[in-house]
GROMACS .gro file of C-alpha atoms in nm:
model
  418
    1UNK     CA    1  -0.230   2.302   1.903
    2UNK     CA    2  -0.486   2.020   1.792
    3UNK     CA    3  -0.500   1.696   1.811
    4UNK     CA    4  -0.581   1.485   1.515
    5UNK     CA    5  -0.934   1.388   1.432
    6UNK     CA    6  -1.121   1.112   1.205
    7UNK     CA    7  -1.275   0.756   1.195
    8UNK     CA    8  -1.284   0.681   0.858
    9UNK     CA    9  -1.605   0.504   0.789
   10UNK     CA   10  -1.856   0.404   1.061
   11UNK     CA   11  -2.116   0.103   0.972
   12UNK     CA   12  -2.323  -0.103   1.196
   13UNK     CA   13  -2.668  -0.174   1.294
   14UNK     CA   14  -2.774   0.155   1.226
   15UNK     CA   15  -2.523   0.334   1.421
   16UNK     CA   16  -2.164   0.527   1.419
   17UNK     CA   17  -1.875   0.322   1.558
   18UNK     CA   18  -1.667   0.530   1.751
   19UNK     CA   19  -1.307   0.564   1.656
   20UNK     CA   20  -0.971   0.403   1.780
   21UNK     CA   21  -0.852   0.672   2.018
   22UNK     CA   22  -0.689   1.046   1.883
   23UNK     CA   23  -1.030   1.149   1.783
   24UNK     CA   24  -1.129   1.502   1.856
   25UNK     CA   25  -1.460   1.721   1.785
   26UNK     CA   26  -1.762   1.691   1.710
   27UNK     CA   27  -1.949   1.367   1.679
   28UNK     CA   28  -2.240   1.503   1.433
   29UNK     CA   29  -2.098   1.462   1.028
   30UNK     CA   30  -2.312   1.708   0.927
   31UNK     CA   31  -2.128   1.995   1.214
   32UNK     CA   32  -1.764   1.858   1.063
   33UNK     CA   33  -1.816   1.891   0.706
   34UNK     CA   34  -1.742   1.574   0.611
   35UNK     CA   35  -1.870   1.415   0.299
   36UNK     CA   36  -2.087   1.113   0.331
   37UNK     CA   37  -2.058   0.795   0.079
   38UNK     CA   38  -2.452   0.821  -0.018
   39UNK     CA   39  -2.382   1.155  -0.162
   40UNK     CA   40  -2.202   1.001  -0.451
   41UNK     CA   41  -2.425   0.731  -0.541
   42UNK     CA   42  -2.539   0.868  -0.859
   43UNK     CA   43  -2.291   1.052  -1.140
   44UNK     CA   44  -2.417   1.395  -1.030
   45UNK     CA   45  -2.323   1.343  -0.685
   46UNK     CA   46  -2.002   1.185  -0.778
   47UNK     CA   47  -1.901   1.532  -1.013
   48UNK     CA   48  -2.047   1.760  -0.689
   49UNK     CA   49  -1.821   1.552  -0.424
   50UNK     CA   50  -1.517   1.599  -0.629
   51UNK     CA   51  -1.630   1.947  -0.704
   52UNK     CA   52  -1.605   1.969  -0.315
   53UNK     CA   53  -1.251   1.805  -0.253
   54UNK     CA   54  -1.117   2.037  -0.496
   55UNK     CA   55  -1.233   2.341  -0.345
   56UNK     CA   56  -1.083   2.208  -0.003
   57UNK     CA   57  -0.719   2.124  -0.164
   58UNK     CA   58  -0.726   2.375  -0.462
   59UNK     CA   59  -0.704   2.134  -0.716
   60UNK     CA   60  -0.714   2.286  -1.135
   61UNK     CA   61  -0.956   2.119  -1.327
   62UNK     CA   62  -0.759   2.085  -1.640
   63UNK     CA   63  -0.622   1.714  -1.636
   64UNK     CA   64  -0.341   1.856  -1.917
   65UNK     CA   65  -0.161   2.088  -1.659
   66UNK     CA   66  -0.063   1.929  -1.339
   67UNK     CA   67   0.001   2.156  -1.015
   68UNK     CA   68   0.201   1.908  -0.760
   69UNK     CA   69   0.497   1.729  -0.819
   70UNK     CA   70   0.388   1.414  -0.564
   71UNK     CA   71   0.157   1.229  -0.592
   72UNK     CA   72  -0.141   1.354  -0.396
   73UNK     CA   73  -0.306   0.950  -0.251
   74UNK     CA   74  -0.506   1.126   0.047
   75UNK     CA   75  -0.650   1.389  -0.129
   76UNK     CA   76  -0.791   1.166  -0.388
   77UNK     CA   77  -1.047   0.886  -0.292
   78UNK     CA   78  -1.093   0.717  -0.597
   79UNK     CA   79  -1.522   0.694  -0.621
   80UNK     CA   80  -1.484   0.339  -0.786
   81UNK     CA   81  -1.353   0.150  -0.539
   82UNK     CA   82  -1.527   0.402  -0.251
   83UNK     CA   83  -1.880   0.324  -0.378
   84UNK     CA   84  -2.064   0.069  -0.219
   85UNK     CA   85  -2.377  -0.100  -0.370
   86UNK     CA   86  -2.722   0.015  -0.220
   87UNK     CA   87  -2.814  -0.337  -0.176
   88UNK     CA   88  -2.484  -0.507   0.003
   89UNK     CA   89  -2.545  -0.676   0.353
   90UNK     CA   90  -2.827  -0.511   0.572
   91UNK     CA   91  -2.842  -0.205   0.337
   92UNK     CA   92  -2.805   0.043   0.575
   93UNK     CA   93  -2.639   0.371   0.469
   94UNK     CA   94  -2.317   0.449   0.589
   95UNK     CA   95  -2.104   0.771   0.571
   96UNK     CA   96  -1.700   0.760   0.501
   97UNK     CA   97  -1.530   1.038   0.625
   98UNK     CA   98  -1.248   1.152   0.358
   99UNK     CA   99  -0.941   1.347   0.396
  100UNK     CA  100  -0.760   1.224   0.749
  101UNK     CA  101  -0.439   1.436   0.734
  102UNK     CA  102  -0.680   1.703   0.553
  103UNK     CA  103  -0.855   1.733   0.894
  104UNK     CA  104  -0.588   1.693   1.134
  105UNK     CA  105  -0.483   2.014   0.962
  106UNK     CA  106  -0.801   2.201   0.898
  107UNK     CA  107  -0.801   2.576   0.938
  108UNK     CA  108  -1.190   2.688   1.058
  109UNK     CA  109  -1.068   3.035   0.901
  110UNK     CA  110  -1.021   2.914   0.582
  111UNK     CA  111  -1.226   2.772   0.316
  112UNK     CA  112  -0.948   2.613   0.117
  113UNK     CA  113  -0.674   2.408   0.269
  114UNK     CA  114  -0.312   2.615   0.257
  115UNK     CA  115  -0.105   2.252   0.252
  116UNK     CA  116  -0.073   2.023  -0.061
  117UNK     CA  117  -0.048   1.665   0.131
  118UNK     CA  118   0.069   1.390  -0.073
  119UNK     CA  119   0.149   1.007  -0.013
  120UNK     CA  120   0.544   0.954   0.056
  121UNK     CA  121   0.498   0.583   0.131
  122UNK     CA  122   0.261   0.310   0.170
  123UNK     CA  123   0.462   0.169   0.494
  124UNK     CA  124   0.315  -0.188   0.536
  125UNK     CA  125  -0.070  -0.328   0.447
  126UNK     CA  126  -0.128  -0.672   0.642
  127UNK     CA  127  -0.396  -0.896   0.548
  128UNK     CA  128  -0.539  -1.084   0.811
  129UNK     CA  129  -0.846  -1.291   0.585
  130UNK     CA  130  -0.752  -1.518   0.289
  131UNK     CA  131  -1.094  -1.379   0.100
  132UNK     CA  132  -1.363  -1.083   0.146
  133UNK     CA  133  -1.721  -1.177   0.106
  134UNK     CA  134  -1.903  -0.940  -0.145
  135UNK     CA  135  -2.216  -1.006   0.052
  136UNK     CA  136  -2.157  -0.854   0.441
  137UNK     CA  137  -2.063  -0.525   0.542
  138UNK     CA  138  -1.723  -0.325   0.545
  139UNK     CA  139  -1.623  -0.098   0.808
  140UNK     CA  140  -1.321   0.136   0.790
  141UNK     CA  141  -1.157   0.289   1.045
  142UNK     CA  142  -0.865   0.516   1.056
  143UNK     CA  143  -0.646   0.795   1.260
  144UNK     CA  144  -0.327   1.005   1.264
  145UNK     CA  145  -0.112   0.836   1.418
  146UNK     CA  146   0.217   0.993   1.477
  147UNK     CA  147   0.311   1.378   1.329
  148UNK     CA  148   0.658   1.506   1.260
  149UNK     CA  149   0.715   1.849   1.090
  150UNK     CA  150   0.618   1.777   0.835
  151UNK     CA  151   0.533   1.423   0.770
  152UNK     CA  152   0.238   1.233   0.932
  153UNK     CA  153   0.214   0.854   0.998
  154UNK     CA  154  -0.167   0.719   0.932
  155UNK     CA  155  -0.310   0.406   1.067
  156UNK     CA  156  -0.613   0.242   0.863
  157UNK     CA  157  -0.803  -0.022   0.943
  158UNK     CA  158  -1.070  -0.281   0.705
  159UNK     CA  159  -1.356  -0.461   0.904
  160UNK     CA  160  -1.561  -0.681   0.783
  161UNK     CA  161  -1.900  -0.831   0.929
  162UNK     CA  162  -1.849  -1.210   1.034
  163UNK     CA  163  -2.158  -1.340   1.236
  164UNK     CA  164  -2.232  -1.082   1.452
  165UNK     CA  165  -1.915  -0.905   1.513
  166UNK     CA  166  -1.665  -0.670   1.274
  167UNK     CA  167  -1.346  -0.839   1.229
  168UNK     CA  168  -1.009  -0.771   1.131
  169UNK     CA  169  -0.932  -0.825   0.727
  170UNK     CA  170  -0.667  -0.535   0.669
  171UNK     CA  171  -0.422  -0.324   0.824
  172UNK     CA  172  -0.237  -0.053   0.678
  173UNK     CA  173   0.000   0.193   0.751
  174UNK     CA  174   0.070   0.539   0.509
  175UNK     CA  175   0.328   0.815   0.518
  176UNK     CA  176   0.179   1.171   0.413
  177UNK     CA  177   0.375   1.453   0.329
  178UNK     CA  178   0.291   1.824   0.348
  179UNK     CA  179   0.407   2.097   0.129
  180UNK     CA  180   0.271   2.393   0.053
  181UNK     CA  181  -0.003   2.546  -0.119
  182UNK     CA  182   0.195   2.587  -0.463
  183UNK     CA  183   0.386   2.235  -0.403
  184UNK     CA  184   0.725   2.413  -0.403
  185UNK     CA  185   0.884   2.295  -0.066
  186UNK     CA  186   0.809   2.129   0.288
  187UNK     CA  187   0.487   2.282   0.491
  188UNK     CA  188   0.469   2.219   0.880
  189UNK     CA  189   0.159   2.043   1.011
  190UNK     CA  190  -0.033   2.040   1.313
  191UNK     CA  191   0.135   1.861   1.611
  192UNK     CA  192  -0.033   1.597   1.754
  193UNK     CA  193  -0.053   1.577   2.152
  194UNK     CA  194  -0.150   1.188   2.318
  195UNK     CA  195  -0.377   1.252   2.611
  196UNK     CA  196  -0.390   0.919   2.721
  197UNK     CA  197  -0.200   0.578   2.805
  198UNK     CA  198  -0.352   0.432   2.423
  199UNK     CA  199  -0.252   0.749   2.224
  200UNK     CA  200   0.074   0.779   2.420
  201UNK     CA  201   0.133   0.393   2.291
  202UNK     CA  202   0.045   0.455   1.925
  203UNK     CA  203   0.277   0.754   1.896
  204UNK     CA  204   0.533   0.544   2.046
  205UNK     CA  205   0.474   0.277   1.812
  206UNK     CA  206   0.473   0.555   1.549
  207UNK     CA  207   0.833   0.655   1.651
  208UNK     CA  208   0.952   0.326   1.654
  209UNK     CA  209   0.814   0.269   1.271
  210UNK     CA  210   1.004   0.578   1.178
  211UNK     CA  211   1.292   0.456   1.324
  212UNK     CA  212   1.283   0.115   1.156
  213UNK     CA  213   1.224   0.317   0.835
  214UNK     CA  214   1.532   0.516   0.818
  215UNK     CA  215   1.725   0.200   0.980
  216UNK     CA  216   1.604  -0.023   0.647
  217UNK     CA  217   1.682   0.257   0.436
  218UNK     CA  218   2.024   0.325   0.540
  219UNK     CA  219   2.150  -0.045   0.552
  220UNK     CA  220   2.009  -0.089   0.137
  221UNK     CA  221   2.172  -0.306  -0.091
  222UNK     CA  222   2.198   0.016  -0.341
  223UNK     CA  223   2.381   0.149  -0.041
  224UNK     CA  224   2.557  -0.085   0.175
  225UNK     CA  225   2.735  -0.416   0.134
  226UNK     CA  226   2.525  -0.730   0.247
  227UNK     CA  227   2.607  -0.872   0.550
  228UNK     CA  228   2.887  -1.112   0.642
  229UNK     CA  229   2.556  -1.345   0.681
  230UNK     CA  230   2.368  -1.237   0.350
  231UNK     CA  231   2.707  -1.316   0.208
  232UNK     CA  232   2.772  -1.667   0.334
  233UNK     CA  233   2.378  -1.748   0.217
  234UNK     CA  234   2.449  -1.647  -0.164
  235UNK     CA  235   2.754  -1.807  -0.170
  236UNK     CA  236   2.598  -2.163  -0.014
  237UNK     CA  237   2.343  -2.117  -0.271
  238UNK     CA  238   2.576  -2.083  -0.581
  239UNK     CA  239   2.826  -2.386  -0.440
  240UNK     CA  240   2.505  -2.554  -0.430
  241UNK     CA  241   2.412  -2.496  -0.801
  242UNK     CA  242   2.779  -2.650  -0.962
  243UNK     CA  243   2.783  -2.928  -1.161
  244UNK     CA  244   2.943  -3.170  -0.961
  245UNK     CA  245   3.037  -3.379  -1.256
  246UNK     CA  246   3.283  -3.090  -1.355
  247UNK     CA  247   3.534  -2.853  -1.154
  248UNK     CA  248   3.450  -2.563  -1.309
  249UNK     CA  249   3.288  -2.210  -1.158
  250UNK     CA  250   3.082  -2.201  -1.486
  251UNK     CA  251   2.900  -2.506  -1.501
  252UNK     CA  252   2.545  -2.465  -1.282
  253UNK     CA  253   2.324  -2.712  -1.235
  254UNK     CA  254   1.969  -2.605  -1.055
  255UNK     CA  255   1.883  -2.828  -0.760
  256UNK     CA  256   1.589  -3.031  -0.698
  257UNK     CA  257   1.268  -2.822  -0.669
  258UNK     CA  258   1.437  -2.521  -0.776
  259UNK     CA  259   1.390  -2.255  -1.016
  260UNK     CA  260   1.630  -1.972  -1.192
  261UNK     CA  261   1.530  -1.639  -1.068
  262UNK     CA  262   1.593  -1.516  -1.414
  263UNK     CA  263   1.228  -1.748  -1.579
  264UNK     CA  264   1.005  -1.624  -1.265
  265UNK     CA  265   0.935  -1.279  -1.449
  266UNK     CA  266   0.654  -1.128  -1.626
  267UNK     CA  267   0.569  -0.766  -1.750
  268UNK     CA  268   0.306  -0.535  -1.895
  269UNK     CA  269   0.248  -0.167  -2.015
  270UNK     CA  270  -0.029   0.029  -1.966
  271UNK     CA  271  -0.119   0.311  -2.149
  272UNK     CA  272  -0.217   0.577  -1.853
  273UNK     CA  273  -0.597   0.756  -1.988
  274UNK     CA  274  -0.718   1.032  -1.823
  275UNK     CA  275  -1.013   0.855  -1.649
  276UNK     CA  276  -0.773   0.722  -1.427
  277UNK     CA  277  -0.679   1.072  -1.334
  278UNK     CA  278  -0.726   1.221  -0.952
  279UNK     CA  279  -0.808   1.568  -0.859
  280UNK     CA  280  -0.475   1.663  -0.898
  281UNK     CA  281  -0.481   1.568  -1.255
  282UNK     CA  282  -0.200   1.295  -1.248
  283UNK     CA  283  -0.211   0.838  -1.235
  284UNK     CA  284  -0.435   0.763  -0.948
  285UNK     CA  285  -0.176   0.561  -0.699
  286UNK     CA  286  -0.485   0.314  -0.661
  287UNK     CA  287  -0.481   0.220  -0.988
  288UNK     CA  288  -0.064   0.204  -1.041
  289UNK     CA  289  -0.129  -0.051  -0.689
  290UNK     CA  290  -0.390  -0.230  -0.849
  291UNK     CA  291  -0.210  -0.320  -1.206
  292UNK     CA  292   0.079  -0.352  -0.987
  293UNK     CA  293  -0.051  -0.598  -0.773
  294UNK     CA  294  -0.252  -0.792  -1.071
  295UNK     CA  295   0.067  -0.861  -1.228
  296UNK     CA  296   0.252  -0.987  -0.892
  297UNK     CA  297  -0.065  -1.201  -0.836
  298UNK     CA  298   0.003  -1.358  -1.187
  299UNK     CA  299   0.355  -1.394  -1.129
  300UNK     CA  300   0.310  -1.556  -0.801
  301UNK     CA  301  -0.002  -1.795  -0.971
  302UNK     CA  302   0.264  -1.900  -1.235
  303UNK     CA  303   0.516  -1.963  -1.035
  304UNK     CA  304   0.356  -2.187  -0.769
  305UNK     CA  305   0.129  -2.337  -0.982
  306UNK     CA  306  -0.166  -2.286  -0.722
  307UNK     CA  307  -0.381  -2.004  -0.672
  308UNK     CA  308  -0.198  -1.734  -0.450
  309UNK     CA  309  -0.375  -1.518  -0.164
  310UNK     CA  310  -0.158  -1.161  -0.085
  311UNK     CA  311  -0.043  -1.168   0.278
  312UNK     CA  312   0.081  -0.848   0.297
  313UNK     CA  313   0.245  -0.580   0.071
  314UNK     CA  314   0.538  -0.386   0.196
  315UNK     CA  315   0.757  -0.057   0.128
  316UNK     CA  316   0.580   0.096  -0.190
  317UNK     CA  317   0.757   0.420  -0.248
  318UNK     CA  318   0.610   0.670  -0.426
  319UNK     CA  319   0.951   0.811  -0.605
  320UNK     CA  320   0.752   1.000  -0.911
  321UNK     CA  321   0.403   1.063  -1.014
  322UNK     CA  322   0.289   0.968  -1.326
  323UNK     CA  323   0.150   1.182  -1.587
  324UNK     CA  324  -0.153   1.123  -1.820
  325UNK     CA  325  -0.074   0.959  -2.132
  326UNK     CA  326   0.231   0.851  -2.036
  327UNK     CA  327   0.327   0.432  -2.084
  328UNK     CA  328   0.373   0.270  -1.775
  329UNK     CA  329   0.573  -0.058  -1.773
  330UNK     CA  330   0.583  -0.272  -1.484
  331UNK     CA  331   0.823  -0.572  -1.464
  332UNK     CA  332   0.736  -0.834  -1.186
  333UNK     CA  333   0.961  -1.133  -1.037
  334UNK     CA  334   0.997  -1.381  -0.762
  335UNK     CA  335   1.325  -1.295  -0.578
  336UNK     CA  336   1.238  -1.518  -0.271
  337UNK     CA  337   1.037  -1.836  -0.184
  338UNK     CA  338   1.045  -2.025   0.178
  339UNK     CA  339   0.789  -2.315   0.241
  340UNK     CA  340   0.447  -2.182   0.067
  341UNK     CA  341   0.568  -1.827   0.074
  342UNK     CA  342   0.645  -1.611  -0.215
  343UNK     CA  343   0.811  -1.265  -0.199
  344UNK     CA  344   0.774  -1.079  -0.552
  345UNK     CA  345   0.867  -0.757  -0.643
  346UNK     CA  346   0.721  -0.524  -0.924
  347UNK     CA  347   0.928  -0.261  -1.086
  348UNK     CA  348   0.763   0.053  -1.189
  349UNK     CA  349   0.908   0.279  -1.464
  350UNK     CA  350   0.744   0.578  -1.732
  351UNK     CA  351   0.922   0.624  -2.087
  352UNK     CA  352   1.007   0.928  -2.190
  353UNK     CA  353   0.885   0.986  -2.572
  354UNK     CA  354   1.187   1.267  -2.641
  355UNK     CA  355   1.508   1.093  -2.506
  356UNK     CA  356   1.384   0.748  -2.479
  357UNK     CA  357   1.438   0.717  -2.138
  358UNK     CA  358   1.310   0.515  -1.835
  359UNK     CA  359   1.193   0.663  -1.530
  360UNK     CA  360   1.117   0.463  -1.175
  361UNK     CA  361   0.810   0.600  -1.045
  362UNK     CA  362   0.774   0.308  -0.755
  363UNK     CA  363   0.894  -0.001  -0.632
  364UNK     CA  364   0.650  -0.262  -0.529
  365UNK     CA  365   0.701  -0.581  -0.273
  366UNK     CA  366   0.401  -0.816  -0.258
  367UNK     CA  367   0.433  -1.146  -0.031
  368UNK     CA  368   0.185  -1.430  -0.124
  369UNK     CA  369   0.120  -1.770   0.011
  370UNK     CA  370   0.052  -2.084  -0.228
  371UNK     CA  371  -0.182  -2.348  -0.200
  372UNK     CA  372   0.063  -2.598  -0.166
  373UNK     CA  373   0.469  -2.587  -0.127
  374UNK     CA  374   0.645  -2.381  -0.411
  375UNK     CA  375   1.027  -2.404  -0.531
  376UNK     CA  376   1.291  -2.255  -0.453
  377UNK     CA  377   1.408  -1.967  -0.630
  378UNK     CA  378   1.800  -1.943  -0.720
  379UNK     CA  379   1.981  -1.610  -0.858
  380UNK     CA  380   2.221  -1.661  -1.113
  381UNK     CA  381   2.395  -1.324  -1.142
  382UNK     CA  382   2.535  -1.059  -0.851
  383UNK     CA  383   2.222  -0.876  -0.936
  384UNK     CA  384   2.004  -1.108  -0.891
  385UNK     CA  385   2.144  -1.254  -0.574
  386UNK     CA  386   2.085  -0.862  -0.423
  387UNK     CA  387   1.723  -0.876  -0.534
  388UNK     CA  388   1.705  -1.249  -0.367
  389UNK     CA  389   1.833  -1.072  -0.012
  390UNK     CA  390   1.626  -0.778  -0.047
  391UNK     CA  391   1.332  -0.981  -0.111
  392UNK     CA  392   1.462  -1.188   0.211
  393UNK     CA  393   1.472  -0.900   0.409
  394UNK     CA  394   1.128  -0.780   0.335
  395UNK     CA  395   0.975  -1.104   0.392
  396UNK     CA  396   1.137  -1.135   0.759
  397UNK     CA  397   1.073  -0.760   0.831
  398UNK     CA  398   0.698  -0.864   0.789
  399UNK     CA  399   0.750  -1.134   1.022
  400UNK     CA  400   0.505  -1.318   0.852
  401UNK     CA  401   0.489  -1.703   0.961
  402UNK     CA  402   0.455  -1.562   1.318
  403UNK     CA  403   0.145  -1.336   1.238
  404UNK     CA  404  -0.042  -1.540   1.027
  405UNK     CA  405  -0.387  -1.663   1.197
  406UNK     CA  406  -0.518  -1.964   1.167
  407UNK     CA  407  -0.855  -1.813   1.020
  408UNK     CA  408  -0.700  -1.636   0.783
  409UNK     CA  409  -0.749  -1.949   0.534
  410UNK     CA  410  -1.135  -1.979   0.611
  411UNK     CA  411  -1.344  -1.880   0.393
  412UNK     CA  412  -1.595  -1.606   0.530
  413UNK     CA  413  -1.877  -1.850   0.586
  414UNK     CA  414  -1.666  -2.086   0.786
  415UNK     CA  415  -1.585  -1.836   1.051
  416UNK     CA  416  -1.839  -1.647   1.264
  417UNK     CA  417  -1.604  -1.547   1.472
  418UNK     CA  418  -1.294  -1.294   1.479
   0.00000   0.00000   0.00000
């Protein structure tokens, strides 16, 4: 049995940071066979590291004949948003090691992996800066942190260099998936074994999370009745929105500093090209977070009237993968506000070109905070009022208020310290 392996990215004055605890092996790069950023500085080297990830996972070159039905997150670095400029902070060259759940589950017998490991869920990302500086160093850390059968819980963490220390700007928490080598069904993976008091701690923490997942998804609004609580908020909210000029359930009258749920929306469509591709020849989930997230952003702008910052995002499932060339609409709205705070979910969905058909592919929950104090947001229909105490119930699950540092709102040359 092995344990699981991998810092992802080591930067400093010159030197490797050592990992966050279930680490195993070797210390040298070069004796783990793990591909270092430098090597894809240049267009060649980008083509030759890709070239190398798909001998590892088996990936077909042919972006018109897709061979996984998930979508494959951890098996696909996306080079754009991996490559660093030469000239950023001190300069000094860095490696990134790629693949986590690859390695935890490395065979030194074979050449090519026999597991197809794909990204189930994006549990939780928490931001714990307002802003990144372009011009200091970023250091990325990450580990397997708890292993089922077939599922494996990994921790990431973003560091960025304030003064003289690394400190905290992101936390983030996946779900990975194994299946096997042809994609057709569940694959075991290696079990992971704590050897000490901090390892025994994160895959306790790691039990808990899974725990809390199957808890949230069992009590869902697509599932389960709200609460005798939920209920008693939505219906204070709708006595609160009658005319009180008339007795009548149909008259509704907003109340101050409040706005319908139903004018808080925006949408796109993107049209899904094949640079955005990954090795496995479907829709980078990168790039469906980024347009995702660009849209919530300008949702959250609009609504508030104030520049937003992103606080944390929440509970993106990946329920589909999306195909090249197919049109991706994403529909965006605020279905909870409280103080500054602004909870807005982004609806994910593929048209099908034969039976004209919409498909959800994922589900996104972004919470922002304003600038200043925003309105408060008021469902008009039973549908709406669900999305208001979903949106509720992510907010609180983030516990966000609480976490929120102080130094989070200063800029990074304000703060030299963590």
């Amino acid at each position: 049995m092995r344990r699981a392996a991998l810092r992802l990215c080591a930067l400093g004055k010159g030197q490797l940071t050592p990992g966050r605890g279930l680490t195993q092996g070797p210390q040298n790069p070069k004796k783990q066979g793990i591909f270092h950023i430098h090597e894809a500085c240049s267009p060649i080297h980008m083509n030759h590291v890709r070239d190398k990830l798909r001998e590892i996972v088996g990936a077909s070159t042919n972006w018109s004949s897709p061979v996984c039905d998930q979508f494959p997150m951890a098996a696909t670095p996306h080079a754009s948003w991996m490559l660093p400029s030469p000239h950023l902070g001190s300069g000094t060259p860095y490696q990134v090691p790629l693949l986590i759940c690859y390695m935890h589950n490395k065979s030194h017998s074979a050449k090519m992996s026999p597991l197809s490991i794909v990204t189930a869920l994006v549990d939780k990302i928490d931001m714990c800066k307002k802003n990144l500086s372009p011009e200091q160093d970023i250091k990325f850390s990450g580990h397997v942190s708890w292993v089922g059968k077939t599922s494996m819980e990994v921790k990431m963490h973003m560091f960025q260099l304030y003064g003289d220390e690394f400190c905290p700007v992101l936390d983030a928490t996946f779900v990975m998936v194994a299946r096997d080598s042809e994609n057709k069904g569940p694959a075991f993976v290696n079990p992971l074994i704590p050897e000490n008091p901090e390892e025994e701690e994160l895959f306790r923490q790691g039990e808990l999370n899974k725990g809390r997942r199957i808890a949230f998804s069992s009590t869902s609004l697509l599932k389960m009745a709200p609460s005798a609580e939920e209920r008693t908020t939505i219906h204070e909210m709708f006595l609160s929105t009658l005319d009180p000029k008339t007795i009548s359930f149909r008259s509704r009258v907003l109340p101050p500093n409040a706005v319908w749920m139903e004018n808080s929306k925006l949408k796109s469509l993107e049209i899904c090209h094949p640079q955005e591709r990954n090795i496995f020849n479907r829709i980078f989930g990168g790039f469906l977070m980024r347009k995702a997230y660009e849209l919530a952003w300008a949702t959250a702008c609009s609504f508030g009237g104030s520049r937003p910052f992103v606080v944390a995002v929440d509970d993106i499932m990946f329920q589909k993968p999306v195909e090249v060339g197919s049109l991706l609409f994403l529909s965006s709205q605020v279905c909870f506000t409280q103080s500054n705070y602004i909870q807005v979910r982004v609806h994910s969905e593929v048209a099908s070109l034969r039976d004209k058909t919409h498909t959800t592919t994922n589900v996104f929950h972004f919470t922002f905070i304003s600038e200043k104090e925003v309105p408060l947001v008021f469902p008009k229909t039973y549908g709406e009022s669900m999305l208001y105490l979903d949106g509720q119930r992510h907010f609180n699950s983030m516990s966000v208020p609480v976490t929120l540092s102080k130094d989070y709102f200063l800029e990074p040359k304000e703060s030299n310290t963590c």
